CSV table of N, CA and C in Angstrom, one decimal:
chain,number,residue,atom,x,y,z
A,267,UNK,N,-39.8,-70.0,-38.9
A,267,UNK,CA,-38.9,-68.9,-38.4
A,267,UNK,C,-37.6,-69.5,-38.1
A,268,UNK,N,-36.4,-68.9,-38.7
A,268,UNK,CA,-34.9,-69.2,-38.1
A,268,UNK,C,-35.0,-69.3,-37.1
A,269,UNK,N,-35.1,-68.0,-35.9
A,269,UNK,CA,-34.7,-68.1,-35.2
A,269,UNK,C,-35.4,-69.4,-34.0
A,270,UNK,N,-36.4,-69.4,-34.1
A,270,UNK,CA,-37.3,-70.5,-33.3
A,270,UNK,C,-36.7,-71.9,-33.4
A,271,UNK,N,-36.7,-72.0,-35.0
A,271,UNK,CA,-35.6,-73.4,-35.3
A,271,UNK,C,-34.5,-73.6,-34.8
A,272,UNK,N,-33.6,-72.7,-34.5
A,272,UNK,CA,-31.9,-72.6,-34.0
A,272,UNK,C,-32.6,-73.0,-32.6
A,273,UNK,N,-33.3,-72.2,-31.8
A,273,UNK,CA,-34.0,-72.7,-30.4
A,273,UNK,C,-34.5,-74.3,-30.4
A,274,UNK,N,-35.4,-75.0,-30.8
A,274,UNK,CA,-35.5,-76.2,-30.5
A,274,UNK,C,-34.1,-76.8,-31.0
A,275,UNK,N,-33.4,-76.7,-32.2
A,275,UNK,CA,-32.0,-77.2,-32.5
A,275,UNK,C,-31.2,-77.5,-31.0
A,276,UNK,N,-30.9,-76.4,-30.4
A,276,UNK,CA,-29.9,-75.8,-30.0
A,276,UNK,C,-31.1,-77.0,-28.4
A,277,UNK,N,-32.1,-76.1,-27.9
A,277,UNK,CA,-32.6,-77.5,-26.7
A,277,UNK,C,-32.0,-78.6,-26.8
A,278,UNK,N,-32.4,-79.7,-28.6
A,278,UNK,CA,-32.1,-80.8,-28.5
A,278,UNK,C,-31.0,-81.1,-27.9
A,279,UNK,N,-29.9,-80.5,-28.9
A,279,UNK,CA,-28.4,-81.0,-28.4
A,279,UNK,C,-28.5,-81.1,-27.0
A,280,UNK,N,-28.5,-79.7,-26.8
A,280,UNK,CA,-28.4,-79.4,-25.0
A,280,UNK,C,-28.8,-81.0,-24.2
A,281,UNK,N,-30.0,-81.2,-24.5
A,281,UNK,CA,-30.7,-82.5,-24.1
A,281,UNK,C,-30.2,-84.0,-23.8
A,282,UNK,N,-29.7,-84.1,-25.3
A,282,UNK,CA,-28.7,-85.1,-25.7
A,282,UNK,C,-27.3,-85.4,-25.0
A,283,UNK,N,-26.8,-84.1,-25.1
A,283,UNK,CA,-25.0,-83.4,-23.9
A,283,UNK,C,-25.7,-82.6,-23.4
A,284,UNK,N,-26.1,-83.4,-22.0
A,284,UNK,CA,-26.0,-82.1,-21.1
A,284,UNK,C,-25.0,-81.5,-20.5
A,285,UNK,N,-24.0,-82.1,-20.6
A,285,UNK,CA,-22.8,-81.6,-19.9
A,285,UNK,C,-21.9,-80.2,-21.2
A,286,UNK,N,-22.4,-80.4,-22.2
A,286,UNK,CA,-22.1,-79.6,-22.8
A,286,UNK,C,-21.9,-78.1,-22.8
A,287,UNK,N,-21.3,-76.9,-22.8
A,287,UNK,CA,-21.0,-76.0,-22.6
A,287,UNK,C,-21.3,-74.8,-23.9
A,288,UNK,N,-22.1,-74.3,-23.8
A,288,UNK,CA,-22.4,-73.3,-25.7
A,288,UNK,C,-22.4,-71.5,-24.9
A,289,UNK,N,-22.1,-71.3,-25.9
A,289,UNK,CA,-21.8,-69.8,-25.7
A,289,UNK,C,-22.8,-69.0,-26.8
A,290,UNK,N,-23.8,-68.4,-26.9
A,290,UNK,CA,-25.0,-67.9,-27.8
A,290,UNK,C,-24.8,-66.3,-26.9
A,291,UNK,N,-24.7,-65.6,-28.1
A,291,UNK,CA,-24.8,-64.2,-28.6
A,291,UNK,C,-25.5,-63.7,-28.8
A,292,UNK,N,-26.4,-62.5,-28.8
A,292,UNK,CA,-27.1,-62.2,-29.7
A,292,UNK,C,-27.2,-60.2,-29.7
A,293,UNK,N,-27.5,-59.9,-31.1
A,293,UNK,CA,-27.3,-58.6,-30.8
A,293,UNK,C,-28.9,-58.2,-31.3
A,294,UNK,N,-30.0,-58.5,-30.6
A,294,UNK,CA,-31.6,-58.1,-30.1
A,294,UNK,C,-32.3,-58.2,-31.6
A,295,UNK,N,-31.6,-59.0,-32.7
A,295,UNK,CA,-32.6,-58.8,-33.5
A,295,UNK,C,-34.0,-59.5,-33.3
A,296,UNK,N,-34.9,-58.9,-34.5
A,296,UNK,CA,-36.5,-59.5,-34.3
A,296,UNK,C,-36.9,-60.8,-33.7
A,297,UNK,N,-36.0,-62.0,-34.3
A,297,UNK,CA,-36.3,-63.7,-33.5
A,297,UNK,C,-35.7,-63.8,-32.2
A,298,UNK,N,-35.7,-62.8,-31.6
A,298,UNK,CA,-34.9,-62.8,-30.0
A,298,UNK,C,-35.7,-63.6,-29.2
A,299,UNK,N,-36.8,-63.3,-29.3
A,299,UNK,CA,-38.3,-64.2,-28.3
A,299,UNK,C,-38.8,-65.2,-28.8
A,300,UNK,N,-38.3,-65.1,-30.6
A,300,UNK,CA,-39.2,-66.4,-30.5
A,300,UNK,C,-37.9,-67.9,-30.4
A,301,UNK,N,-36.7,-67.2,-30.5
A,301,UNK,CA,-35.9,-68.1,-30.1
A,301,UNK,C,-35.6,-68.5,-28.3
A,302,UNK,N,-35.9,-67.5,-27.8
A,302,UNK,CA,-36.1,-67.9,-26.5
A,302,UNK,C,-37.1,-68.9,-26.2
A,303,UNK,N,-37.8,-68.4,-26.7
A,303,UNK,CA,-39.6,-69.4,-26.0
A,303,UNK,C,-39.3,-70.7,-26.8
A,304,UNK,N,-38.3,-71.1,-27.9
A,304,UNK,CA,-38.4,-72.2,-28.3
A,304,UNK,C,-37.3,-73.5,-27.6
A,305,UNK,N,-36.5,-72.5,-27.0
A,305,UNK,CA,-35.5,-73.3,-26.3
A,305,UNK,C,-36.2,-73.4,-24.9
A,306,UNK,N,-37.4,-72.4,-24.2
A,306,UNK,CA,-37.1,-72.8,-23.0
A,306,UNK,C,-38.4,-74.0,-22.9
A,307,UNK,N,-39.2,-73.8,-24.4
A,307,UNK,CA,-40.2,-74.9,-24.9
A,307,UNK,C,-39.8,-76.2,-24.5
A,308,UNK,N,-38.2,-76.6,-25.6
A,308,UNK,CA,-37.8,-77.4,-25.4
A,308,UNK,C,-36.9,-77.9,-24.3
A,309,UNK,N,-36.5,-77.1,-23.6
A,309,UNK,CA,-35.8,-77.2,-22.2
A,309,UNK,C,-36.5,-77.7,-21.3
A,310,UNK,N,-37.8,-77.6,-21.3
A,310,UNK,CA,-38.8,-77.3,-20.0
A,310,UNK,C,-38.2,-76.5,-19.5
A,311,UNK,N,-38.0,-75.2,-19.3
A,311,UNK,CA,-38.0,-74.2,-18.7
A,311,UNK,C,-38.6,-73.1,-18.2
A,312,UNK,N,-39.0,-72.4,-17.6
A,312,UNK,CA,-40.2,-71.5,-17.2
A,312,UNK,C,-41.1,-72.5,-16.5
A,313,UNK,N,-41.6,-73.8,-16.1
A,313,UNK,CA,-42.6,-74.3,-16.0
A,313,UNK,C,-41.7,-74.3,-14.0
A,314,UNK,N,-43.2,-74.1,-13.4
A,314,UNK,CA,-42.8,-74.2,-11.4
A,314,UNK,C,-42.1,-73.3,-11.4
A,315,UNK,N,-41.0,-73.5,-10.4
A,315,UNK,CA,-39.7,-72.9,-9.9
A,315,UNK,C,-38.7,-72.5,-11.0
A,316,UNK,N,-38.5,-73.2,-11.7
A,316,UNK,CA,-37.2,-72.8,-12.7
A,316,UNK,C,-37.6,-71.6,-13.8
A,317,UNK,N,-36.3,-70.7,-14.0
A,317,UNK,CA,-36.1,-69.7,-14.3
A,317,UNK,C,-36.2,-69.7,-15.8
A,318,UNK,N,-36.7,-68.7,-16.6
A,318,UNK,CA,-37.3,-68.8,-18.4
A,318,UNK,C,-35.5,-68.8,-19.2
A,319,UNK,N,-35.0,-69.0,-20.2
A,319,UNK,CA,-33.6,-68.6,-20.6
A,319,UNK,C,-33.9,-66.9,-20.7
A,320,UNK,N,-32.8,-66.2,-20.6
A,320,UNK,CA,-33.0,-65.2,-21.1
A,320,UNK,C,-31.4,-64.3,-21.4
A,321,UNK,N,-31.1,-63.4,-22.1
A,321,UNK,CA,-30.1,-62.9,-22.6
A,321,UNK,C,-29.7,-61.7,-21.4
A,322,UNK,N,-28.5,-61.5,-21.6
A,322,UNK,CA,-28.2,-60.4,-20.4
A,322,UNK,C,-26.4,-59.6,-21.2
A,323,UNK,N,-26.8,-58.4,-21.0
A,323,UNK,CA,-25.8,-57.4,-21.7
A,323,UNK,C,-24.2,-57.4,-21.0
A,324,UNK,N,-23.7,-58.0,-22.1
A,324,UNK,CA,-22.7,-57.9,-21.9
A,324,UNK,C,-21.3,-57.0,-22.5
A,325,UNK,N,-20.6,-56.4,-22.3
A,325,UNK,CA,-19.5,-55.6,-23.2
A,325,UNK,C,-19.3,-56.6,-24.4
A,326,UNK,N,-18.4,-56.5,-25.6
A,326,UNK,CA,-17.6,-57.4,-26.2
A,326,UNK,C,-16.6,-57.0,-25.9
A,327,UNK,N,-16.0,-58.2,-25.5
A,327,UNK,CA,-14.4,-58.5,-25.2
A,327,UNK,C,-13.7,-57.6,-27.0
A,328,UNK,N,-12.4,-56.7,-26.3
A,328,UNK,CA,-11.4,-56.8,-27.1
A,328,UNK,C,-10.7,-57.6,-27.7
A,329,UNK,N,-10.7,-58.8,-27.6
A,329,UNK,CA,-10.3,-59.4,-28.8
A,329,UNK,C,-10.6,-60.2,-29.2
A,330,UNK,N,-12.0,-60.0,-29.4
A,330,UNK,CA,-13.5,-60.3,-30.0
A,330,UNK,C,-12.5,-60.1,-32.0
A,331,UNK,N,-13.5,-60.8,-32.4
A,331,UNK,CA,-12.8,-61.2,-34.1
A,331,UNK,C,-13.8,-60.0,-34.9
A,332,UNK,N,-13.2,-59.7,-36.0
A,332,UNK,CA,-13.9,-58.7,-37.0
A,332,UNK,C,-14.4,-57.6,-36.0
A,333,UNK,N,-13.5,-57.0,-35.1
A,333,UNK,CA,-14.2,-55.8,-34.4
A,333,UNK,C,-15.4,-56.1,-34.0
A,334,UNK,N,-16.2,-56.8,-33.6
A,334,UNK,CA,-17.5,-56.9,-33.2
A,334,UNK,C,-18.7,-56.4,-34.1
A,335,UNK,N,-18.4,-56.6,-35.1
A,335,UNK,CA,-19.0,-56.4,-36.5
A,335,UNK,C,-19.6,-57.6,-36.8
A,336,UNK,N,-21.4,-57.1,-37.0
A,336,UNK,CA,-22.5,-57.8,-36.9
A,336,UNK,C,-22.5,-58.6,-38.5
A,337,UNK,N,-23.0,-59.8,-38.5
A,337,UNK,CA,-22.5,-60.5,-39.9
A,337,UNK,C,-23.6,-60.2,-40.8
A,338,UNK,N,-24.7,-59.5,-40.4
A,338,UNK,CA,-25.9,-59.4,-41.7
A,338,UNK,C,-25.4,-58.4,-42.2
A,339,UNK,N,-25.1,-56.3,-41.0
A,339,UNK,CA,-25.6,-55.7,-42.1
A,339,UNK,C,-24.1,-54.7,-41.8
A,340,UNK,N,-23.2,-55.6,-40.8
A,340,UNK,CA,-21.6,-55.0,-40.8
A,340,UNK,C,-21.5,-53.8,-39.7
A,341,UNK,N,-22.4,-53.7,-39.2
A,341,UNK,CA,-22.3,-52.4,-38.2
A,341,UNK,C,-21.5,-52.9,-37.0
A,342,UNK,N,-20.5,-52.2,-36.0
A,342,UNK,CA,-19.9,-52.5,-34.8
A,342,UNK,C,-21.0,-52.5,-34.0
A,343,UNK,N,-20.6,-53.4,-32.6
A,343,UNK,CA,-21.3,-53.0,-31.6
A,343,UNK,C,-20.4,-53.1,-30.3
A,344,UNK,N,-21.0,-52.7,-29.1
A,344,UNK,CA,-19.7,-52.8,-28.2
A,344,UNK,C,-20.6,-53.6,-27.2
A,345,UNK,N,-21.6,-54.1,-27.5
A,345,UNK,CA,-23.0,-55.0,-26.2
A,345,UNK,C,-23.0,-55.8,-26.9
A,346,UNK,N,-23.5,-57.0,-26.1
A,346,UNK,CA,-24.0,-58.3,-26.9
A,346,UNK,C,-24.8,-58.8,-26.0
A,347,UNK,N,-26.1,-59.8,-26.4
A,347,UNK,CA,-26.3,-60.1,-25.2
A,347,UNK,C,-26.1,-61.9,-25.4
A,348,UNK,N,-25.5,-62.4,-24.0
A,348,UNK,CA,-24.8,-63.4,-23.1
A,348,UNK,C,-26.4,-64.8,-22.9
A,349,UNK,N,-26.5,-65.6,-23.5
A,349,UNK,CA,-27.5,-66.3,-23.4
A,349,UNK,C,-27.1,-66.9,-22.1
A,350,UNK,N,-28.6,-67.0,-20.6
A,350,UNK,CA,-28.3,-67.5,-19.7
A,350,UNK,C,-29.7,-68.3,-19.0
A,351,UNK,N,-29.2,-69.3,-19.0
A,351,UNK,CA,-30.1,-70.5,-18.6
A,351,UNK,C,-30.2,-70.7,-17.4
A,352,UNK,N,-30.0,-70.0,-16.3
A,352,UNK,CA,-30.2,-70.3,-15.0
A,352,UNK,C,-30.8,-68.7,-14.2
């Protein structure tokens, strides 16, 4: 599954540079969970006290590129959701 793969991808780095800074989008398609559960896999995340990653709705900014026009099937949107790790 893509989207799962982009999730452990995307932990590693993190892992590697923690100090690093990433901005992840997402507009709710089907690998939404399985890319969460892969990053917070790889994160250790959800495990005790700490909080699972999860996405949270955000507007798109105006001057957001290509109108906020989704790159598979071209439709606008005016939400996105904001990947947040804490």
């Amino acid at each position: 599954d893509v989207a799962a793969a982009i999730g452990r991808l995307l932990s590693r780095a993190l892992l590697r540079h923690p100090t690093t800074v990433v901005i992840v989008t997402d507009a709710n398609r089907r690998g939404r969970q399985a890319f969460l559960d892969a990053l917070a896999y790889g994160l250790g995340l959800g495990v005790g006290s700490s909080v699972r990653p999860h996405f949270e709705w955000v507007s798109v900014p105006p001057w957001a590129a290509d109108d906020a026009r989704d790159p598979f099937d071209g439709t606008e949107t005016e939400e996105v959701g904001l990947l947040k790790l804490y």
